[in-house]
CSV table of C-alpha atoms in Angstrom, one decimal:
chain,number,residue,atom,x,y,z
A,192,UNK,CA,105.1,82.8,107.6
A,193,UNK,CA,102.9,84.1,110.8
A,194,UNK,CA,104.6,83.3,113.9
A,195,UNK,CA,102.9,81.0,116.0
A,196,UNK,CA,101.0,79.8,113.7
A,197,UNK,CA,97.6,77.9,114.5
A,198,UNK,CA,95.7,77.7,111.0
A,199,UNK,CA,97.7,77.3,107.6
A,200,UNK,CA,95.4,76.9,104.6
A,201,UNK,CA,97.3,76.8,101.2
A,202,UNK,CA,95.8,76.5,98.4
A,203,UNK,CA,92.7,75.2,98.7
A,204,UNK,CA,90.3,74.5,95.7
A,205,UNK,CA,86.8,73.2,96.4
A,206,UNK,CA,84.0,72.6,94.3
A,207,UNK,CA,80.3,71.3,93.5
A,208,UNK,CA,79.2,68.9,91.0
A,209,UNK,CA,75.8,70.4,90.2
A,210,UNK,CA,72.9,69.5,86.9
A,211,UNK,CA,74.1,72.9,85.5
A,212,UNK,CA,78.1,71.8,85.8
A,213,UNK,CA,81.1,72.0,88.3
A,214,UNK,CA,80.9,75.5,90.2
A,215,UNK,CA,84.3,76.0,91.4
A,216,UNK,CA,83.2,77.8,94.7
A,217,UNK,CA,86.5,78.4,96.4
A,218,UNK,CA,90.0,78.7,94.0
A,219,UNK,CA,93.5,78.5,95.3
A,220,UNK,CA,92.6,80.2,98.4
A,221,UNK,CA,95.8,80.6,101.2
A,222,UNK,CA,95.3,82.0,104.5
A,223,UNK,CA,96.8,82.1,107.7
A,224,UNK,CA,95.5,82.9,111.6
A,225,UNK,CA,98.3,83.4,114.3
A,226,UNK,CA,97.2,82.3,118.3
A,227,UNK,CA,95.2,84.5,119.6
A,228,UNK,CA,94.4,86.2,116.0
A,229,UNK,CA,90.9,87.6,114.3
A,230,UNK,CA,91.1,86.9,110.9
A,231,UNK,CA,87.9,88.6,109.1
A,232,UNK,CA,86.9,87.0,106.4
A,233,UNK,CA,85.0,89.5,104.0
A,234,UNK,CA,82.7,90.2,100.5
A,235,UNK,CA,79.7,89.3,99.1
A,236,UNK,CA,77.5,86.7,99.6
A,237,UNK,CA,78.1,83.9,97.5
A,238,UNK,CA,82.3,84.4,97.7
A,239,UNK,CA,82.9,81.6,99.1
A,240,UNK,CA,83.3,82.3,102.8
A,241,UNK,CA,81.0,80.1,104.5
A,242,UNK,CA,82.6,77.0,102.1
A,243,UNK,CA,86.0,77.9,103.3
A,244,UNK,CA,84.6,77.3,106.8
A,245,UNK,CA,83.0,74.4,106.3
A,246,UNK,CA,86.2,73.1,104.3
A,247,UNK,CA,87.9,73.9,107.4
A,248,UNK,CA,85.4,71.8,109.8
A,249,UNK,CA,85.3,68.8,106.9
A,250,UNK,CA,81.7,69.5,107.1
A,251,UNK,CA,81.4,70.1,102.8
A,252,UNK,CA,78.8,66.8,101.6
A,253,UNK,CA,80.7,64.9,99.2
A,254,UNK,CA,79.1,64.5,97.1
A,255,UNK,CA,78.2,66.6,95.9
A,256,UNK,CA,81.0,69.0,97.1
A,257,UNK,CA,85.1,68.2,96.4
A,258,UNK,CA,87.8,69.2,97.7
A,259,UNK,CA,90.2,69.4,95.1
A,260,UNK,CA,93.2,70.5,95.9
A,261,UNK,CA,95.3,72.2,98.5
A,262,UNK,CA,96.0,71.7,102.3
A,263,UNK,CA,94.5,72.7,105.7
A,264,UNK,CA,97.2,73.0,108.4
A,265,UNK,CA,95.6,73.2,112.2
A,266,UNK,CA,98.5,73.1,114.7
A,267,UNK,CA,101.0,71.5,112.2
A,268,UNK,CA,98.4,68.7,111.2
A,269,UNK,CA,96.3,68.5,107.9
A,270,UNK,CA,92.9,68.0,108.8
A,271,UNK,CA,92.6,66.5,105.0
A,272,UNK,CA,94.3,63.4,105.8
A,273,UNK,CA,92.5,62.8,109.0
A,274,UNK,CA,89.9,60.2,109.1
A,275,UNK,CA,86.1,61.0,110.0
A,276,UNK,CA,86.6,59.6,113.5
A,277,UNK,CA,89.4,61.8,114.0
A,278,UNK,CA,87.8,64.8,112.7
A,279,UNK,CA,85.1,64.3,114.9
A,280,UNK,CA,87.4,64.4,118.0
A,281,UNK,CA,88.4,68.0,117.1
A,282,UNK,CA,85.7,69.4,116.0
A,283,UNK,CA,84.3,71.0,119.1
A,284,UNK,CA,87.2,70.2,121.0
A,285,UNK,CA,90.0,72.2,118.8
A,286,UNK,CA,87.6,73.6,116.9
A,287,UNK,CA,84.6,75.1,117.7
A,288,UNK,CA,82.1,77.0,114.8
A,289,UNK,CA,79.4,79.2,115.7
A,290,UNK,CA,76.7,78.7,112.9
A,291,UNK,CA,75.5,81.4,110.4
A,292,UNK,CA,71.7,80.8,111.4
A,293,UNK,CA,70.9,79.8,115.1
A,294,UNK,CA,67.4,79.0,114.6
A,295,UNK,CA,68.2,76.8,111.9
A,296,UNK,CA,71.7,74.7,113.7
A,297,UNK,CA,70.0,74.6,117.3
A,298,UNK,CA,68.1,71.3,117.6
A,299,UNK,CA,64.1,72.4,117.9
A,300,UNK,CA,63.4,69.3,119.9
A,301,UNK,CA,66.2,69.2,122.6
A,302,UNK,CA,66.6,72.2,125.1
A,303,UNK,CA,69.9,74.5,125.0
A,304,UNK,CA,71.3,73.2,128.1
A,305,UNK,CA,71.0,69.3,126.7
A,306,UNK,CA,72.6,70.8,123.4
A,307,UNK,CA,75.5,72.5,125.3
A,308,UNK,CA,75.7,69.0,127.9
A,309,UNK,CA,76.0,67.0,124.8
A,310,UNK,CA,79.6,68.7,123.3
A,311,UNK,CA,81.0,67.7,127.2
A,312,UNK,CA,79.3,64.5,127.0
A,313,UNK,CA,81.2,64.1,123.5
A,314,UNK,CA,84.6,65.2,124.7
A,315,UNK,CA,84.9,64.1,127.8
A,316,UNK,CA,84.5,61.6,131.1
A,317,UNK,CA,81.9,63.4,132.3
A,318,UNK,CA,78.2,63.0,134.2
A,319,UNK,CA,75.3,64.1,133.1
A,320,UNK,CA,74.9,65.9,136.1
A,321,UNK,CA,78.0,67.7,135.6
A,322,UNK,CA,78.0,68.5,132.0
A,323,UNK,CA,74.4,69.7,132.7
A,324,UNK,CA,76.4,72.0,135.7
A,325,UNK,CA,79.0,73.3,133.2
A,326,UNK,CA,76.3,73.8,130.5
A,327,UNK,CA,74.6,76.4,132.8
A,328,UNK,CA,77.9,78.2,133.7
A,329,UNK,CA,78.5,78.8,129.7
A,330,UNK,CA,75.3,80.4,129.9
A,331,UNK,CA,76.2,82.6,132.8
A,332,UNK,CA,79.2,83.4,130.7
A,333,UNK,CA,77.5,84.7,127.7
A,334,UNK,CA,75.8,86.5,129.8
A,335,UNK,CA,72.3,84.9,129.4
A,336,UNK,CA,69.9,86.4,132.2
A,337,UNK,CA,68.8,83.5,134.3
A,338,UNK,CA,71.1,80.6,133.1
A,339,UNK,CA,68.8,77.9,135.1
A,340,UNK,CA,66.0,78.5,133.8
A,341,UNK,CA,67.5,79.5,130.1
A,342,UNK,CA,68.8,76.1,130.3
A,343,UNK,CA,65.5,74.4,129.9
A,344,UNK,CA,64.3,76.4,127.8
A,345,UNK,CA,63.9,75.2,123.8
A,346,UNK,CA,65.2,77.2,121.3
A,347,UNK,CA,62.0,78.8,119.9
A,348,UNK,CA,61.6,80.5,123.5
A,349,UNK,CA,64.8,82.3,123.3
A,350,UNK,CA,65.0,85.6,121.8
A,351,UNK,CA,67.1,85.6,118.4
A,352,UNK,CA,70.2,87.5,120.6
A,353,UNK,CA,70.4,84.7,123.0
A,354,UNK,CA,69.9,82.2,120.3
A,355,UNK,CA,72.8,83.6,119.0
A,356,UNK,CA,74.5,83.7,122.4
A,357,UNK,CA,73.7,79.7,123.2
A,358,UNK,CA,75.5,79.0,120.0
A,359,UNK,CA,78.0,80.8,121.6
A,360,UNK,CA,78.2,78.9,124.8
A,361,UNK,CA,77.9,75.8,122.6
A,362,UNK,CA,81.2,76.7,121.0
A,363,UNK,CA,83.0,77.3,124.1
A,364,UNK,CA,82.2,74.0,125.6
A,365,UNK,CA,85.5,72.9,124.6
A,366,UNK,CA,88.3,71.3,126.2
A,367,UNK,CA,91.1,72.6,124.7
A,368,UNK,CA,89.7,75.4,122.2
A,369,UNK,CA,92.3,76.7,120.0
A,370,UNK,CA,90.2,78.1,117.3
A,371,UNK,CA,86.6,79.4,116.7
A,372,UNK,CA,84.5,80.2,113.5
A,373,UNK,CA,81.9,82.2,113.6
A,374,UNK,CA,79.8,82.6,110.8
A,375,UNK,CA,77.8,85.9,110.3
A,376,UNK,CA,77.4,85.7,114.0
A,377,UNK,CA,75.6,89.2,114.2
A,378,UNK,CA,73.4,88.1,111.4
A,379,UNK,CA,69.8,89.6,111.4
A,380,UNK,CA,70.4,91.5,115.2
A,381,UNK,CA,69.2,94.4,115.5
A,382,UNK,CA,72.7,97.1,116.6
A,383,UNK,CA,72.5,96.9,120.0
A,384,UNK,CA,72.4,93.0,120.5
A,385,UNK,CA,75.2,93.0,117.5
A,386,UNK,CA,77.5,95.0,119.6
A,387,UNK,CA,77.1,92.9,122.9
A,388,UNK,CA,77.5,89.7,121.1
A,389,UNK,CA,80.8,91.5,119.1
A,390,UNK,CA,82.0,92.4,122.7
A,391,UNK,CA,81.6,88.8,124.0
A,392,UNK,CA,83.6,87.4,121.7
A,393,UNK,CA,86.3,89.7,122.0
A,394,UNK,CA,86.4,89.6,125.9
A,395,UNK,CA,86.3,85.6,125.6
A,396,UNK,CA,88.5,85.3,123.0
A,397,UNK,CA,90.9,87.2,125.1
A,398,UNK,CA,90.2,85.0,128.4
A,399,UNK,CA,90.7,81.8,126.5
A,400,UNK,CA,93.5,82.6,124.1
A,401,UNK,CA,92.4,81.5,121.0
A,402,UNK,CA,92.3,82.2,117.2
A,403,UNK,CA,89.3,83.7,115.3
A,404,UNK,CA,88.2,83.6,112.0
A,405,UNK,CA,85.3,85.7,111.8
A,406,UNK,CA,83.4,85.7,108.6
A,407,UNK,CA,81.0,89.0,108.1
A,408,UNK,CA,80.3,91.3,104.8
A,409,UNK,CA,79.8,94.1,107.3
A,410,UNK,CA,82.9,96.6,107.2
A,411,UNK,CA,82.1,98.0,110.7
A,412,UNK,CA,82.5,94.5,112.3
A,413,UNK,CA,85.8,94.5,110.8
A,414,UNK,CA,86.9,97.4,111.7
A,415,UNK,CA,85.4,97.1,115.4
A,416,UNK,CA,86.9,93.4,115.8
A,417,UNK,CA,89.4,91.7,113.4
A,418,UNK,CA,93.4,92.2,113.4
A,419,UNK,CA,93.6,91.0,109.9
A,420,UNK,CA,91.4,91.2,107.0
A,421,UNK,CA,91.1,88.6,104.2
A,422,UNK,CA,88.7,89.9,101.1
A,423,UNK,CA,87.3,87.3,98.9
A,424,UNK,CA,85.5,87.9,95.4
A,425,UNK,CA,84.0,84.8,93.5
A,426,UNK,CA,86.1,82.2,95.5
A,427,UNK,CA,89.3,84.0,95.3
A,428,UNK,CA,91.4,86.2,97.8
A,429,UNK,CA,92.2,89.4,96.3
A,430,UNK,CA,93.4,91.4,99.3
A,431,UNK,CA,95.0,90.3,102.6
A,432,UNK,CA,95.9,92.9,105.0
A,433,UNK,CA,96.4,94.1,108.7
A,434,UNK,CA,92.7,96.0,109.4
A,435,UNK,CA,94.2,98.8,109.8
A,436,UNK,CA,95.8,98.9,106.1
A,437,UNK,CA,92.7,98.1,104.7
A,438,UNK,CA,90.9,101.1,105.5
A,439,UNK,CA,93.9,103.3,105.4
A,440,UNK,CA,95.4,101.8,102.3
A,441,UNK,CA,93.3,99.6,100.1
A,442,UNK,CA,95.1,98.4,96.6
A,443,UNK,CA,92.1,96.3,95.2
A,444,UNK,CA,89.3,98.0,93.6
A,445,UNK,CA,87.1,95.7,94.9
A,446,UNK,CA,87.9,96.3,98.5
A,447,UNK,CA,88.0,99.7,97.1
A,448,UNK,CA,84.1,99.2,96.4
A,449,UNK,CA,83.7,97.4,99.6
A,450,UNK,CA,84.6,100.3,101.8
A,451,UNK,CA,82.7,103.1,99.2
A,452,UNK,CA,79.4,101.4,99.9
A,453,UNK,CA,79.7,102.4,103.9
A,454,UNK,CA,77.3,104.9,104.7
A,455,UNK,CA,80.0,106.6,106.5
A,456,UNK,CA,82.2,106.4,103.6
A,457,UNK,CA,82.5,110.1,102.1
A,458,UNK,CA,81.2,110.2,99.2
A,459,UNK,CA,78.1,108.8,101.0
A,460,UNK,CA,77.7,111.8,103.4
A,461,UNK,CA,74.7,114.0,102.9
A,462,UNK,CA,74.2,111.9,99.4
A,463,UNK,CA,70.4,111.4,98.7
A,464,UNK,CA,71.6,107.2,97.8
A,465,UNK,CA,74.3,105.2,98.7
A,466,UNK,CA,77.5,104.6,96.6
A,467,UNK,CA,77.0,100.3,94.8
A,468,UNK,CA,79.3,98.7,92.8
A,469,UNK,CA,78.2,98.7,89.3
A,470,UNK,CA,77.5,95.2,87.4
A,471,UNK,CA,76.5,91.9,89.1
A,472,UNK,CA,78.9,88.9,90.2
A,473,UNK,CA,79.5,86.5,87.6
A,474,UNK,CA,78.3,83.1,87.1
A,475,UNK,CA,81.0,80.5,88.8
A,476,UNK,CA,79.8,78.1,86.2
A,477,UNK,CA,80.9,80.1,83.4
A,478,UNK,CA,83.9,81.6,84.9
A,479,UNK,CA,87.6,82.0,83.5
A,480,UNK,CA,90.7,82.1,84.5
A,481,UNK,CA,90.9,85.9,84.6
A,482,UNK,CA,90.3,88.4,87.1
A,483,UNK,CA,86.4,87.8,88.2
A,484,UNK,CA,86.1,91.3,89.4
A,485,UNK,CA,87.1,92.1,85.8
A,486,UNK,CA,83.4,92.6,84.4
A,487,UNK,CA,82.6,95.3,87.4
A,488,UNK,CA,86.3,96.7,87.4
A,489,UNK,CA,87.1,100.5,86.1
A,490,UNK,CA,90.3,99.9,85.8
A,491,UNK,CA,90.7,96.3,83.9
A,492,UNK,CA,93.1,95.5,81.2
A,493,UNK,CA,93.0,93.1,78.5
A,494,UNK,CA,95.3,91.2,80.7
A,495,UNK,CA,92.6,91.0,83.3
A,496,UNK,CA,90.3,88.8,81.4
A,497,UNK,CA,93.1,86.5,80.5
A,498,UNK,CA,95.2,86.0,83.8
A,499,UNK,CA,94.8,85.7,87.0
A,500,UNK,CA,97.3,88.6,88.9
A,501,UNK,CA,100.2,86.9,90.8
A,502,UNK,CA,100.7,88.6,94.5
A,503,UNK,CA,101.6,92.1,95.0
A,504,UNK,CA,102.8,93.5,98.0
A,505,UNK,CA,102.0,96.9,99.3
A,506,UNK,CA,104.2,96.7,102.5
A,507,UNK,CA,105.6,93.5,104.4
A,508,UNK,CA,101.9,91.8,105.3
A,509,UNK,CA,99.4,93.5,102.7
A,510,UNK,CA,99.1,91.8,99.9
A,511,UNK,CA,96.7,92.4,97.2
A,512,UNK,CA,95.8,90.6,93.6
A,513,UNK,CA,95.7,93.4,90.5
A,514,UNK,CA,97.0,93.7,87.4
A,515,UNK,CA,96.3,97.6,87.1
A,516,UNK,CA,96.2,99.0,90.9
A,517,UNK,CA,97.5,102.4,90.7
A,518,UNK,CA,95.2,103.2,88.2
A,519,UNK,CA,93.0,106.8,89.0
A,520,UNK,CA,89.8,106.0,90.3
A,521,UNK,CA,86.5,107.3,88.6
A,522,UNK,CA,83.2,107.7,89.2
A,523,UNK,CA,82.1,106.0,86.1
A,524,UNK,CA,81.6,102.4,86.6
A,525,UNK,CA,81.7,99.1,83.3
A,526,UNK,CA,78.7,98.2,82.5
């Protein structure tokens, strides 16, 4: 149990009804973000972070998505029993998300102050005049260079960085925000740009008081940002730790892989190529009830391919999913 809890998510099961079959894109997934705590969300594309968020937000189509099973605690409430309406009054009022893709979740037609007015307008008595004020003092904020005239701009005239930085302000133009996803937010910036917009939301997370759950595949985001990491592999958690743990002391082989592809890892210094993980993610259509890492793993079992591991601890808040993790680790990868 985290103390002051602000997100509970216990087991969770969402999937897609597609022509091939049902993909089962997120399986008996549990996690938990504290006030005022980053919780990264990590792996490969295709894991099943972004669902998770939009589970989250109730933002999954249904159909052709389901969610199957499981609960989504936000301040003691399950946002799965609440009605559209209701959803709609927290999300962007309780909840904010910051989208994976600006260019693509900014309106093309509407300028970026009118899209920032319109979450005031939303959530509150408020003039157009005023929300138009407020929109421009977000901007400010996020430290967009000449907020006034920024405000009327439309969102192909904005660099890709302030893109990013009006979805930002967007987020923040909450009443009474209590948590924030943000998707990939440094998503296609180049390192400088990344690192401002990493800073914001650390020094605004900080002012406002609220959780985070930032979802990335980049290790040094994590490391640079989160408190707690959360890895996910084929819509499973298989490794929940404090960030400091994971780098320090990771039990999973696949975080194991995550942090040997870094080109600061190691065995990556002064190497003419960069340390993969062998074999390819499976198929969520075809997938067992095994281990899904099992197919890429060094060290699976028999046992691995059968069942899924039940929690291990490796102190009092890292836990980690492995049937075989003391195993010696090898070069060699499974084919």
């Amino acid at each position: 149990m985290i103390s002051n809890e602000l997100l509970k998510i216990d087991a969770l099961c969402v999937s897609f009804n597609t022509q091939r079959g049902k993909v089962r894109a997120v399986r008996n997934l549990s996690l938990g973000i504290a006030e005022g705590e980053t919780l990264a969300l990590v792996g490969e594309s295709g894991c099943g972070k972004s669902v998770t968020a939009h589970a989250i937000t109730r933002l999954i189509p249904m159909p052709p998505g389901l969610i199957e099973s499981g609960s989504i605690h936000f301040r003691g409430s399950n946002l799965l029993s609440f009605s559209e309406k209701q959803m709609r009054a927290i999300r962007g009022s309780r909840i904010s998300m910051i989208f994976q893709e600006p260019m693509t979740s900014l309106n093309p037609v509407f300028t970026i102050g009118a899209q920032i007015a319109e979450v005031f307008l939303a959530h509150s008595k408020m003039s157009k005049q005023n929300a138009h004020t407020k929109a421009v003092e977000l901007l400010k904020l996020v430290k967009i260079p000449d907020p006034e005239k920024r405000a009327k701009s439309y969102p192909h005239q904005l660099s890709g960085g302030m893109r990013q930085r009006a979805m930002i302000a967007m987020a923040l133009a909450s009443p009474n925000p209590g948590l924030m996803i943000a998707d990939e937010p440094t998503t296609a910036l180049d390192v400088t740009i990344q690192a401002q917009v990493l800073r914001l939301l650390a020094e605004l997370k900080e002012r406002v008081g609220m959780g985070l759950l930032l979802i990335t595949h980049d290790m040094g985001v994590v490391a640079e940002t989160a408190d707690r990491v959360a890895v996910m592999y084929a819509g499973r958690k298989v490794e929940d730790a404090p960030v400091e743990e994971i780098f320090t002391n990771p039990r999973h082989p696949y975080t194991l892989g995550l942090l040997g592809c870094q080109p600061s890892a190691p065995a990556n210094r002064g190497a003419p190529r960069l340390t993969s993980i062998g074999g390819s993610v499976p198929d969520l259509l075809t997938l067992g009830e095994g281990c899904p890492f099992e197919n890429r793993c060094n060290r699976a079992l028999p046992v691995c391919r059968e069942n899924f591991p039940s929690a291990a601890a490796a102190g009092s808040a890292h836990t980690y999913y492995c049937h075989n993790p003391e195993a010696p680790q090898t070069e060699e990868r499974r084919s």
